[in-house]
Coordinates of C-alpha atoms and ligand atoms in Angstrom, one line a residue:
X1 CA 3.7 12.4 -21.7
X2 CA 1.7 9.1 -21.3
X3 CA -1.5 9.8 -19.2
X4 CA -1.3 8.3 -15.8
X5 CA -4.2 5.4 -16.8
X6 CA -5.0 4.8 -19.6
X7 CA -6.5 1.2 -21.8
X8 CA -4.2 -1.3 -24.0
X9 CA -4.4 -4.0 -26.2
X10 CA -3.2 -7.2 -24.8
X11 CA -2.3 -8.9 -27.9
X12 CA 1.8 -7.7 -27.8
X13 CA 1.9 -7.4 -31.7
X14 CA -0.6 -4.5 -31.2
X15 CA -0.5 -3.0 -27.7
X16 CA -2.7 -0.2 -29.0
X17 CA -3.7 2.3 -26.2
X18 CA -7.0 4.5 -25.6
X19 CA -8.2 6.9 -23.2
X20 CA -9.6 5.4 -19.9
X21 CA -12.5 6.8 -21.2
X22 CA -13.1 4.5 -23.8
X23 CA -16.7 2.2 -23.4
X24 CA -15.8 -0.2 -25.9
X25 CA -13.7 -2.5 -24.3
X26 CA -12.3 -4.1 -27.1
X27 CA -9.4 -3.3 -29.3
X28 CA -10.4 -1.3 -32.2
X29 CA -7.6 -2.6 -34.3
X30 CA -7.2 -6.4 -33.4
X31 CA -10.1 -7.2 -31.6
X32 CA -8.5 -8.2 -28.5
X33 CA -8.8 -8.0 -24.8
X34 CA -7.8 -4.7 -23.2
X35 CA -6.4 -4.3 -19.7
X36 CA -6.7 -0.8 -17.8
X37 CA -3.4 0.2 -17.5
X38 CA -1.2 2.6 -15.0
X39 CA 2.0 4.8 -15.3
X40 CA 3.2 3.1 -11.8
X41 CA 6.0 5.5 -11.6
X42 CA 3.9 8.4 -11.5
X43 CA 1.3 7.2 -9.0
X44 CA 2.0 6.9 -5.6
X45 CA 2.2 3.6 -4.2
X46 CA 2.5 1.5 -0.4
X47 CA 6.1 1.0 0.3
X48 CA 4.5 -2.7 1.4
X49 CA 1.6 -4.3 1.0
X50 CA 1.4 -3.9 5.1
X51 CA 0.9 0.4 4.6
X52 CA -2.6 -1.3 4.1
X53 CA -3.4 -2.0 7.7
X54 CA -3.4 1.6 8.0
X55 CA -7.0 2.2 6.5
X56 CA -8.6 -0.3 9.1
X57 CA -8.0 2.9 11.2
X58 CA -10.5 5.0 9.0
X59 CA -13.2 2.8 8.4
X60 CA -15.8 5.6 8.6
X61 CA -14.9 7.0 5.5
X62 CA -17.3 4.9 3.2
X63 CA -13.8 4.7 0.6
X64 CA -11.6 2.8 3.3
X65 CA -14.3 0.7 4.7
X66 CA -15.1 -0.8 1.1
X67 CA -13.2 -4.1 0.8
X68 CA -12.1 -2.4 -2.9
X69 CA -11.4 1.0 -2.5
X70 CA -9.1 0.7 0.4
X71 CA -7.0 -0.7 -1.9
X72 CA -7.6 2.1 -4.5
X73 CA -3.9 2.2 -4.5
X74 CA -3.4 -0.7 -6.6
X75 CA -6.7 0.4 -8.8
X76 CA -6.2 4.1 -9.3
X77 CA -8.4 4.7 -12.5
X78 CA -11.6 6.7 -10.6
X79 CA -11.2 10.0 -8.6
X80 CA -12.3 9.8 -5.6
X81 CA -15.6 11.7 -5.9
X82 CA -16.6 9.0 -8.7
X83 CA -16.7 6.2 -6.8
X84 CA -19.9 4.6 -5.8
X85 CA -19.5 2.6 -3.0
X86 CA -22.8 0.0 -1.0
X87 CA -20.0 -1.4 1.6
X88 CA -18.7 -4.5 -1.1
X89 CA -15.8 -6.8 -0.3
X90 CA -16.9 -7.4 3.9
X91 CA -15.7 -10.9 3.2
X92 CA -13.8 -13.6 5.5
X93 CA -11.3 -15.9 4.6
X94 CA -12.1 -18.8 7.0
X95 CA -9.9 -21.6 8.0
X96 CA -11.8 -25.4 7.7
X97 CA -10.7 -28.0 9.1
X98 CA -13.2 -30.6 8.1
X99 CA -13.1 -29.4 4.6
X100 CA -9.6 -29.5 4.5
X101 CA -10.2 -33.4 5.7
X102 CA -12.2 -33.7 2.7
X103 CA -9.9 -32.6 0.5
X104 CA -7.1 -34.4 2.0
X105 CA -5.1 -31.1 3.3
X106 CA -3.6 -31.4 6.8
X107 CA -5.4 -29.4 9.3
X108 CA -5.1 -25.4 9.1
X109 CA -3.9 -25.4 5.4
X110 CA -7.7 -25.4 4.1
X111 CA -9.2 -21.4 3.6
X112 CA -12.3 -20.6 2.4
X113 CA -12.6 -17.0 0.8
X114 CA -16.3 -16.5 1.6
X115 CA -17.6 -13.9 -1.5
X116 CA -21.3 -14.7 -0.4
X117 CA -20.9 -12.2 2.0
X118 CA -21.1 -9.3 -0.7
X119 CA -24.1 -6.8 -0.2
X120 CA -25.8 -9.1 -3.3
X121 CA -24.4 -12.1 -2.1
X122 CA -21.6 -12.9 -4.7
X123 CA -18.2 -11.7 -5.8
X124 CA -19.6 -9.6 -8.5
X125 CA -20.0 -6.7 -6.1
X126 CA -16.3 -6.4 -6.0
X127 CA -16.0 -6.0 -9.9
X128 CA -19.5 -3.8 -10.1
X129 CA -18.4 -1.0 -7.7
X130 CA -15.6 -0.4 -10.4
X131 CA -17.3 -0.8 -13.4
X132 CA -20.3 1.5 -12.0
X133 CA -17.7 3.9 -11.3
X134 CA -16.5 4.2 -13.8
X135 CA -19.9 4.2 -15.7
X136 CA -20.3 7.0 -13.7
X137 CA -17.3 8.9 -14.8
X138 CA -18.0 8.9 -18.6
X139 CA -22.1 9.8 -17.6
X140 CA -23.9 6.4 -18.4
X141 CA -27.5 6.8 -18.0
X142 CA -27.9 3.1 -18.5
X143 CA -25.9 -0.2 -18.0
X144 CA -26.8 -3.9 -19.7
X145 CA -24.9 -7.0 -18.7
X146 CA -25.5 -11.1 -20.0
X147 CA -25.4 -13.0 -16.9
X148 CA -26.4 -16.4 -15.2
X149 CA -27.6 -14.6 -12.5
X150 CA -24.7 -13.1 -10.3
X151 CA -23.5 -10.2 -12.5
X152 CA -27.2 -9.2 -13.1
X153 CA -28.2 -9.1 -9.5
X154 CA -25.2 -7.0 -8.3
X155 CA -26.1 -4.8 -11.0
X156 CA -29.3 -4.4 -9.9
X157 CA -28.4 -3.6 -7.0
X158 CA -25.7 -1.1 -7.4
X159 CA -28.7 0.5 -9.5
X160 CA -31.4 0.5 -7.0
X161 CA -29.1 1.8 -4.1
X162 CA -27.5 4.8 -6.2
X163 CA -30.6 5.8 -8.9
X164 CA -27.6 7.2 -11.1
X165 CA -28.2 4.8 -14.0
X166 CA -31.0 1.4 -15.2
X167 CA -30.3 -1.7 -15.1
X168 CA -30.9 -3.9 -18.4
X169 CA -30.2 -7.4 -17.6
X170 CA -30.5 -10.4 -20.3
X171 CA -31.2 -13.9 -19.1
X172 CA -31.0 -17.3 -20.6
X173 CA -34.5 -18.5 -20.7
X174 CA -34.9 -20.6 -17.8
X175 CA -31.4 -20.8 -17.4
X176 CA -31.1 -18.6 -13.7
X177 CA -32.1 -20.0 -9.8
X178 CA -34.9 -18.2 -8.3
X179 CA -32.9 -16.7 -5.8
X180 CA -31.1 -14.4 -8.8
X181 CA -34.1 -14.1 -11.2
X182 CA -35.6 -12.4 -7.8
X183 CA -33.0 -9.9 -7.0
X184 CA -33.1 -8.8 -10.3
X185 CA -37.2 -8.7 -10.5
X186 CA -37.0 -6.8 -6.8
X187 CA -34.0 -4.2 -7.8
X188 CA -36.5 -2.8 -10.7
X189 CA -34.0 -4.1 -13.4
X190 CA -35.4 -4.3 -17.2
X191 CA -34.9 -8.1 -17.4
X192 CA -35.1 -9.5 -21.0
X193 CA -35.6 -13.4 -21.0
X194 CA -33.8 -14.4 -24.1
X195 CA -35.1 -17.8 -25.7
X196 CA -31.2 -19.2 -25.5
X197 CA -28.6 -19.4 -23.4
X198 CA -25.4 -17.3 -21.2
X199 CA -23.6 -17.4 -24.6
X200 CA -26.5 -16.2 -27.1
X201 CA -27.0 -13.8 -24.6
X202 CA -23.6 -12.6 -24.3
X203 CA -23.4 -12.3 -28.0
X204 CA -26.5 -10.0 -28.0
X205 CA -25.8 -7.7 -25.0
X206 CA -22.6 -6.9 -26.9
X207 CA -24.0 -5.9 -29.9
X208 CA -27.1 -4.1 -28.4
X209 CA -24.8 -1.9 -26.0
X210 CA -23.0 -1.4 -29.4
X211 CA -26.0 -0.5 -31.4
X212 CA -27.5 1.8 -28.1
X213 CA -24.4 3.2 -26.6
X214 CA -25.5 1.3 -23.3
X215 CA -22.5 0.8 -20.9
X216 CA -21.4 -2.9 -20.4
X217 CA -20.6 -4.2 -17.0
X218 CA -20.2 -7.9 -18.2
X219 CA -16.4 -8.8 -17.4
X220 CA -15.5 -8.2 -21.1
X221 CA -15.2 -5.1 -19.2
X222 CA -11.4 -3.9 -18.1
X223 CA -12.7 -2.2 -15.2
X224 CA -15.2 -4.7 -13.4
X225 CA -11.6 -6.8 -13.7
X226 CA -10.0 -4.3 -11.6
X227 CA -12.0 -4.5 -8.7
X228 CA -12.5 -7.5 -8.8
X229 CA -8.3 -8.4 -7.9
X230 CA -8.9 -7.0 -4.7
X231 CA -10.5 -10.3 -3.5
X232 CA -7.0 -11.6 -4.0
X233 CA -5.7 -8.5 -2.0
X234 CA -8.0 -9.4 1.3
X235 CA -6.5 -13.4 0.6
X236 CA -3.4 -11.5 1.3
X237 CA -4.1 -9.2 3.9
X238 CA -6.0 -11.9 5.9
X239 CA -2.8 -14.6 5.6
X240 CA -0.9 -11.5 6.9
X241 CA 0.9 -10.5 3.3
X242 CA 2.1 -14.5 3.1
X243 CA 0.9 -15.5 -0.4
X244 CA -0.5 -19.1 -0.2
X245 CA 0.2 -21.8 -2.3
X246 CA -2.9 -22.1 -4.6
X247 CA -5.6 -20.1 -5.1
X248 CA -8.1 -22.4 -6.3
X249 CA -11.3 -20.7 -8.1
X250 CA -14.2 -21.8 -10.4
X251 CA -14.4 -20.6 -14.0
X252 CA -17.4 -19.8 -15.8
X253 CA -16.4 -16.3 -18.3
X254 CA -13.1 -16.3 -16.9
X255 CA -13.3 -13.2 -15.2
X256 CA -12.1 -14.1 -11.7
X257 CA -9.0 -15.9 -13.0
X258 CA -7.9 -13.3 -15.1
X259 CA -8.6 -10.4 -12.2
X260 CA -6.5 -12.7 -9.3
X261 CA -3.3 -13.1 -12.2
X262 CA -3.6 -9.0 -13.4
X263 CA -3.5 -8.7 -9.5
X264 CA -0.5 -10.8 -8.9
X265 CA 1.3 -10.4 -12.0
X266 CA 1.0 -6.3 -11.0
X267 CA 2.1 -6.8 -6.9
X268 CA 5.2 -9.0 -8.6
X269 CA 6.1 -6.6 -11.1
X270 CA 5.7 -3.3 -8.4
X271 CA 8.4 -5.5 -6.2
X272 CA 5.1 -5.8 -3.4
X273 CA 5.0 -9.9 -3.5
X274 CA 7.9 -12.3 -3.7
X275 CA 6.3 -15.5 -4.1
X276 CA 3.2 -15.8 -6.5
X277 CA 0.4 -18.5 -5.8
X278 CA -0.3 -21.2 -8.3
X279 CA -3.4 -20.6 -9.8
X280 CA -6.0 -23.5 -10.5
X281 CA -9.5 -23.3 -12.4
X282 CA -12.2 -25.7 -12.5
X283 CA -14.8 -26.1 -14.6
X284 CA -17.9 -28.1 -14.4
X285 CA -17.6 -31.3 -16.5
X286 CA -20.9 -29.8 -18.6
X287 CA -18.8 -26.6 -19.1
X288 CA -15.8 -27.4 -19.7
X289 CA -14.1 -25.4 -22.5
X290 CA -11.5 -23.9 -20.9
X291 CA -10.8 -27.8 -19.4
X292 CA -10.3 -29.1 -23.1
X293 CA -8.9 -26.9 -24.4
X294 CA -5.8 -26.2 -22.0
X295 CA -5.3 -29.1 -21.0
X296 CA -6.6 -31.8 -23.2
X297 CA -5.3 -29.5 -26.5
X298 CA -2.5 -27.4 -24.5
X299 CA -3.6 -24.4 -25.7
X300 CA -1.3 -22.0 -23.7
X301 CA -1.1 -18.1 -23.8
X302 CA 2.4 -18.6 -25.8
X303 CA 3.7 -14.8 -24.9
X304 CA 0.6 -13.2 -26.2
X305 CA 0.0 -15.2 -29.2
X306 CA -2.6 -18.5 -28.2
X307 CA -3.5 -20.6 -31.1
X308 CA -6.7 -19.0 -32.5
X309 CA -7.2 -21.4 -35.2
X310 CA -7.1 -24.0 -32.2
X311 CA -9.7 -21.7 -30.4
X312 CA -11.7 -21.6 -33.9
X313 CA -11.7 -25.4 -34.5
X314 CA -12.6 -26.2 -31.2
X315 CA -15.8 -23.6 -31.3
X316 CA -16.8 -25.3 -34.6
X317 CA -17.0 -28.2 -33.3
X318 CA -19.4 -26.9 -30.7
X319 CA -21.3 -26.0 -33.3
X320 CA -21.3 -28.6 -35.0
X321 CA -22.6 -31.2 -32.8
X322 CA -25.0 -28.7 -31.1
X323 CA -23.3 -29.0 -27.9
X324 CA -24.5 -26.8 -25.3
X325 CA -23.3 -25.9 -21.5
X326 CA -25.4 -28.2 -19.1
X327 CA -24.1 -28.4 -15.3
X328 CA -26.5 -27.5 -11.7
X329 CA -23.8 -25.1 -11.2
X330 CA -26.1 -22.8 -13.2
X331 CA -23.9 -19.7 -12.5
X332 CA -20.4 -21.4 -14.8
X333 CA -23.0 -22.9 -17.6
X334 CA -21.1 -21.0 -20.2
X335 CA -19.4 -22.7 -23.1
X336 CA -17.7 -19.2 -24.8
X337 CA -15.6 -18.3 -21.9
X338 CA -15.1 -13.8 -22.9
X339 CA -12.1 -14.1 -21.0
X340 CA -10.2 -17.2 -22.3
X341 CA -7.0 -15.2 -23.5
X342 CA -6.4 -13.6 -20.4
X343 CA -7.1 -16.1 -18.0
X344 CA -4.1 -18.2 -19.8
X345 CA -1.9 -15.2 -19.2
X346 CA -2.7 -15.8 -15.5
X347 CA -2.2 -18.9 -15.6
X348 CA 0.9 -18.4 -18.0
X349 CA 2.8 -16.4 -15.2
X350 CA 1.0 -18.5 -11.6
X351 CA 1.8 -22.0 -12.6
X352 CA -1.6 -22.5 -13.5
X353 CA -3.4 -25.9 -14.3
X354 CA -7.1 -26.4 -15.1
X355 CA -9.4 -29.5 -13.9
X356 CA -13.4 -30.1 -14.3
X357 CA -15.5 -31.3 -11.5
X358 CA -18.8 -33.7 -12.4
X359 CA -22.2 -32.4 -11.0
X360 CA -21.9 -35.1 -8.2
X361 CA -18.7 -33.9 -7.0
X362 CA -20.3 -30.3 -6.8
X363 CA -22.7 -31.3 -4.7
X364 CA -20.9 -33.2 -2.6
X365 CA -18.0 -31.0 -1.9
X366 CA -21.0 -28.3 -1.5
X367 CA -23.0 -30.8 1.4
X368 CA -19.1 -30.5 3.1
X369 CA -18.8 -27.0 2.9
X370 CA -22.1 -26.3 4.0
X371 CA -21.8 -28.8 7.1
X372 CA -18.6 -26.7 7.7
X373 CA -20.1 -23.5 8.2
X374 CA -20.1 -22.0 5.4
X375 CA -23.1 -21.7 2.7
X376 CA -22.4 -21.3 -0.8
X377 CA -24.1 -21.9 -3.6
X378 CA -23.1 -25.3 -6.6
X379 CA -20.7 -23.1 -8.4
X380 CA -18.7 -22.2 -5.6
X381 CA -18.5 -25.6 -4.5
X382 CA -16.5 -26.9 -7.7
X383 CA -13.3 -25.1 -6.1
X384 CA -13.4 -27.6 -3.3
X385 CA -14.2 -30.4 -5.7
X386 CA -11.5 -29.1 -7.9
X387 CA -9.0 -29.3 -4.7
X388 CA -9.7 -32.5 -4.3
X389 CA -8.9 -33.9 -7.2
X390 CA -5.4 -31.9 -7.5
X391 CA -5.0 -33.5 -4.0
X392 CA -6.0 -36.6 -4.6
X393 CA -3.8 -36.3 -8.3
X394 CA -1.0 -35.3 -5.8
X395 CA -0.6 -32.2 -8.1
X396 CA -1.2 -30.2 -4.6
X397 CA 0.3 -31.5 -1.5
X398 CA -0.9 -32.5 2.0
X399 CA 1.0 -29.2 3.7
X400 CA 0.4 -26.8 1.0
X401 CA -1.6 -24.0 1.9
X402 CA -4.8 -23.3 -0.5
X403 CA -7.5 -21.0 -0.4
X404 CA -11.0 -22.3 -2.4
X405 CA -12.7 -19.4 -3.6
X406 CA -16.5 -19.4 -2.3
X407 CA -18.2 -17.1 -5.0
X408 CA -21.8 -17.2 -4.0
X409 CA -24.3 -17.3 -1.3
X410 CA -26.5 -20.5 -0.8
X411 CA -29.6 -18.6 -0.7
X412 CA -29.1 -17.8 -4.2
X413 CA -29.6 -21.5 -5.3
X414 CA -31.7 -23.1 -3.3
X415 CA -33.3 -26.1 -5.1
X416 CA -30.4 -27.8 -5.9
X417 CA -29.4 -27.8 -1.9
X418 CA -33.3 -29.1 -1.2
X419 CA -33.0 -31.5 -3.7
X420 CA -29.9 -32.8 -2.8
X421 CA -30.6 -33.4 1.1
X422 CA -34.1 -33.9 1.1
X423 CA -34.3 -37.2 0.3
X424 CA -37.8 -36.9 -2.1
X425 CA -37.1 -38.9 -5.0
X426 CA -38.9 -37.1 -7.6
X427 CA -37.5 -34.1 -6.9
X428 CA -33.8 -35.8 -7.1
X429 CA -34.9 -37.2 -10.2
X430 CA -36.2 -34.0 -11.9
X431 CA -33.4 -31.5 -10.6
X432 CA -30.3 -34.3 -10.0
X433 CA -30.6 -37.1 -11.3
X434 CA -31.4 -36.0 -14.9
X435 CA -27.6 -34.2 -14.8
X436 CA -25.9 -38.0 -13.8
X437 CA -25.9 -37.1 -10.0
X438 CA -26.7 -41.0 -8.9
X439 CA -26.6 -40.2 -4.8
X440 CA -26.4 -37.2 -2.5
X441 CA -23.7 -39.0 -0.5
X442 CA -23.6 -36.1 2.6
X443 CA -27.1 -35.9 2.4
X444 CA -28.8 -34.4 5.9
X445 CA -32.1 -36.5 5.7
X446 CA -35.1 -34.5 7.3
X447 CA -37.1 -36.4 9.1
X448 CA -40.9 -37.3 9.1
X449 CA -42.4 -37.6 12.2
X450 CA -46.3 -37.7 12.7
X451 CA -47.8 -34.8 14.8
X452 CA -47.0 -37.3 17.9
X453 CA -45.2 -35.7 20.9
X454 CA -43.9 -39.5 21.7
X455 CA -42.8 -40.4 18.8
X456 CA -41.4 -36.8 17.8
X457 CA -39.5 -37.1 21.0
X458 CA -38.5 -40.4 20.1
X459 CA -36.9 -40.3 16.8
X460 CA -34.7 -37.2 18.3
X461 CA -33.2 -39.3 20.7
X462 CA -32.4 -42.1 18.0
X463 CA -31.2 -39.6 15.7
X464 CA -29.0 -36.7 17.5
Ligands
LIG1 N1 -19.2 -18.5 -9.3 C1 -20.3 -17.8 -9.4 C2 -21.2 -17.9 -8.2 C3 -20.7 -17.0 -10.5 O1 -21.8 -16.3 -10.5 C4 -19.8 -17.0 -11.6 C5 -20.1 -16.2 -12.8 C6 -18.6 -17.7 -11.5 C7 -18.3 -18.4 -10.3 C8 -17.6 -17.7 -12.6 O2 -16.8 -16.6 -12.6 O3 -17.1 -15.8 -14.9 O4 -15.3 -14.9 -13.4 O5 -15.2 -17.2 -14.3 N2 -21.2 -15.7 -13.0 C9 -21.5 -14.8 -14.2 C10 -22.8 -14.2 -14.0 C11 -21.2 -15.4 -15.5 O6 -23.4 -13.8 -15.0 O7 -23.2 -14.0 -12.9 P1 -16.0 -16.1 -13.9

C-alpha cells in the first residue's frame, strides 16, 4: 500500500517516488522537478469546493483562519500539530474599475488579487507557512533560501515569529530594494551578500544546503508550491467557486505559475472545477527567458518531455554574450527560471500564453494601480502591463473576466515609486532612465511651494 503523500518525479519516463520526508527536492535518478503527491482516494475530500465556506465559521482556530490551511484539504501533507501558522493569505481580491479602463476590460471584469497584504507583505507567506511546516516535520534547525528579496523576507519572518529554526538568506549584491534588504536585517536573518546575482545565488544556496544539510525553502521546493495554490483557491472562493477567465501573474522562478496550474490541474482532475482559467505569464523585457523561449522558440511541456537541448542552447547563449537579468522590477530579475518545466505543464493544461512587459509599461500600469487603490510594488505591476497587451493583442476580450495577480506590497520598493512621480530629474535619470524608462506618463507631481501661506493656499486651489 502506497503511503497517503508521498514525492514524484515529474519527468513521466521516470515518475520515481520518495517519502514526503525527503529534503532534496530533486529527483535522485533524473534530476527533475518533483511534485508532492496524494493518494486522493484515501484522503477525505469537500464534496464541493463550497464545503469551504464552512471554516469562515471557525476562524478562531489559528488553522481555519489562515488563508492556507483552511484549505488543508486540498494540501494534506502536514499533521495538524506541524503546522506553523503567523495568520498568511488575509488577502482581497478587489474589483477595479479604472484599471480595468486601462487595460481596456469593460467595467467589473478587472480583479486585483492583492498578495501585499501577507504578514511580510508578499505572496511568499502563502508558500513559507508550508515549507516551514514541513521543515518542521523532518526537525530542521536551520533554513537558507536565494531570493530577490521576497522569499528572504517571509523567511525571516516565519523565523523570528516561531524561534523553531535560522534564517540564512543569500542576496545578489546590490541586487534587493531597501524595503526587503530591511526585513531581512530586522528578522535577525544570517544575510550573505553574494558578489553576483538571483541566479549565482540560486546555484550556490543549492549546493551549500547540499553540502550542510540546511533545509531549502526556495520554490525548487515541492512544498512552498503547495501552499502557495491556495492563492488560486481564495480567487475562487472570492468569485463565489466561478473560475475566471485568465489568471494573469508575473514570472520571475516560476513558482507562482506552476503552484496556480498544480492547483487547477488537481481541482479538475478531483471533479471540484469544470471550467479551468487560461493562464498568462509575463515577464519583464530585461528577464525574459521564459518569453523567448515559449513563445519566440515554442518550447512547450510536450507530455513531459520539453526540448532540453533547446533549454541548453538557449542558456549558452546567455553565456555566451554575458547577458544578464536587468529590469526595476527587481523581485523577477532572474534569467534561470528553477521552475521552467513545470510552469509549461500549467500552461500545457490552462491555455497558457507568455508576454514581456518593458520597464515603462511597469511603471505605468504600477502609477494606475496605485491611483486605484491599491499599492504594489514594480513586479506586481507587470500583470497589469501584461493584460494590457493581451487586450490590446485581442488575445483577451473586452468581457472576459481576469484577475492580475498583485504579488507585493509598495512599501517594499519604494524608490522606483519616488522616482517615478517625483518629478527630480536626476533621480529619474539614475534609477529610470538608465533602464530605457523615457517618461513617467501617470506621474503625481508634488508640488513646491515656498513656506508662504498665500501662495501655499494658492497653488491648491489651481491644482485640486
Ligand atoms: N512578484 C514578486 C513581488 C516576487 O517577489 C516574485 C519572486 C515574483 C513576482 C515572481 O514569482 O518566482 O513565483 O515566478 N520573488 C522571488 C524572491 C524570486 O526571491 O523573492 P515566481
Amino acid at each position: 500500500m502506497t503511503d497517503l503523500v508521498f514525492q514524484r518525479c515529474i519527468n513521466p519516463d521516470c515518475r520515481a517516488t520518495t517519502s514526503v520526508e525527503d529534503t532534496t527536492f530533486r529527483c535522485g535518478i533524473c534530476g527533475s522537478l518533483r511534485d508532492v503527491a496524494y493518494d486522493w482516494d484515501r484522503l477525505p475530500l469537500p464534496r464541493s469546493l463550497r464545503d469551504f465556506e464552512a471554516k469562515w465559521s471557525q476562524r478562531t482556530d489559528p488553522l481555519c483562519f489562515s488563508g492556507v490551511w483552511r484549505f488543508r484539504e486540498l494540501l494534506p501533507f502536514a499533521p495538524s500539530e506541524m503546522i506553523l501558522t503567523i495568520g498568511e493569505g488575509q488577502t482581497i481580491l478587489q474589483r477595479a474599475d479604472a484599471v480595468a479602463a486601462f487595460v481596456g476590460l469593460k467595467a467589473g471584469q478587472l480583479f486585483l488579487q492583492y498578495e501585499g497584504m501577507n504578514p511580510s507583505g508578499s505572496f511568499k507567506d502563502n508558500g513559507m507557512t508550508a515549507a516551514f511546516s514541513h521543515a518542521r516535520m523532518v526537525g530542521a534547525r536551520r533554513a537558507a533560501c536565494a531570493s530577490t528579496g521576497n522569499t528572504s523576507a517571509s523567511l525571516a519572518v516565519f523565523c523570528s515569529a516561531t524561534n523553531l529554526m535560522k534564517a540564512i538568506i543569500f542576496i545578489g549584491s546590490g541586487k534587493i530594494s531597501y524595503g526587503k534588504l530591511a526585513q531581512g536585517l530586522d528578522h535577525g536573518a544570517l544575510t550573505v551578500q553574494l558578489a553576483g546575482d538571483f541566479d549565482d545565488a540560486m546555484q550556490r544556496v543549492q549546493q551549500v544546503a547540499k553540502q550542510l544539510g540546511i533545509y531549502l525553502v526556495n520554490s525548487i521546493n515541492p512544498f512552498r508550491l503547495e501552499g502557495q495554490k491556495t492563492v488560486m483557491y481564495r480567487v475562487l472562493e472570492a468569485l463565489r467557486w466561478e473560475p475566471p477567465d485568465w489568471i494573469v501573474v508575473p514570472g520571475g522562478n516560476l513558482g507562482n505559475v506552476s503552484a496556480f496550474g498544480k492547483a487547477f490541474l488537481e481541482l479538475a482532475d478531483l471533479g471540484l472545477l469544470k471550467k479551468l482559467p487560461r493562464l498568462a505569464v509575463i515577464n519583464a523585457a530585461g528577464a525574459n527567458t521564459f518569453y523567448q523561449l515559449y513563445e519566440q522558440f515554442g518550447l512547450r511541456w510536450n507530455e513531459g518531455r520539453p526540448d532540453q537541448t533547446l533549454i541548453s542552447r538557449y542558456y549558452g547563449g546567455l553565456d555566451a554574450e554575458g547577458m544578464r537579468a536587468s529590469t526595476i522590477a527587481s523581485a523577477i530579475e532572474i534569467n534561470r527560471p528553477v521552475n521552467l518545466t513545470k510552469a509549461l505543464r500549467a500552461l500545457d493544461r490552462c491555455g497558457g500564453v507568455v508576454r514581456e512587459a518593458s520597464d515603462q509599461e511597469i511603471l505605468d500600469a504600477k502609477a494606475k494601480v496605485g491611483a486605484g487603490g491599491l499599492g504594489c510594488e514594480p513586479a506586481s505591476a507587470a500583470s497589469v502591463a501584461g493584460a494590457k497587451k493581451l487586450r490590446q493583442e485581442g488575445i483577451i476580450a473586452a468581457d472576459e473576466r481576469v484577475v492580475c495577480i498583485l504579488t507585493g506590497h509598495q512599501l517594499k520598493d519604494p524608490t522606483a515609486t519616488v522616482a517615478y512621480h517625483s518629478g527630480d530629474a536626476k533621480t529619474f535619470e539614475d534609477v529610470l532612465a538608465s533602464r530605457g524608462v523615457r517618461r513617467a506618463n501617470f506621474a503625481n507631481r508634488p508640488i513646491q511651494v515656498s513656506n508662504d501661506l498665500e501662495q501655499i493656499i494658492q497653488a491648491i486651489e489651481v491644482y485640486s
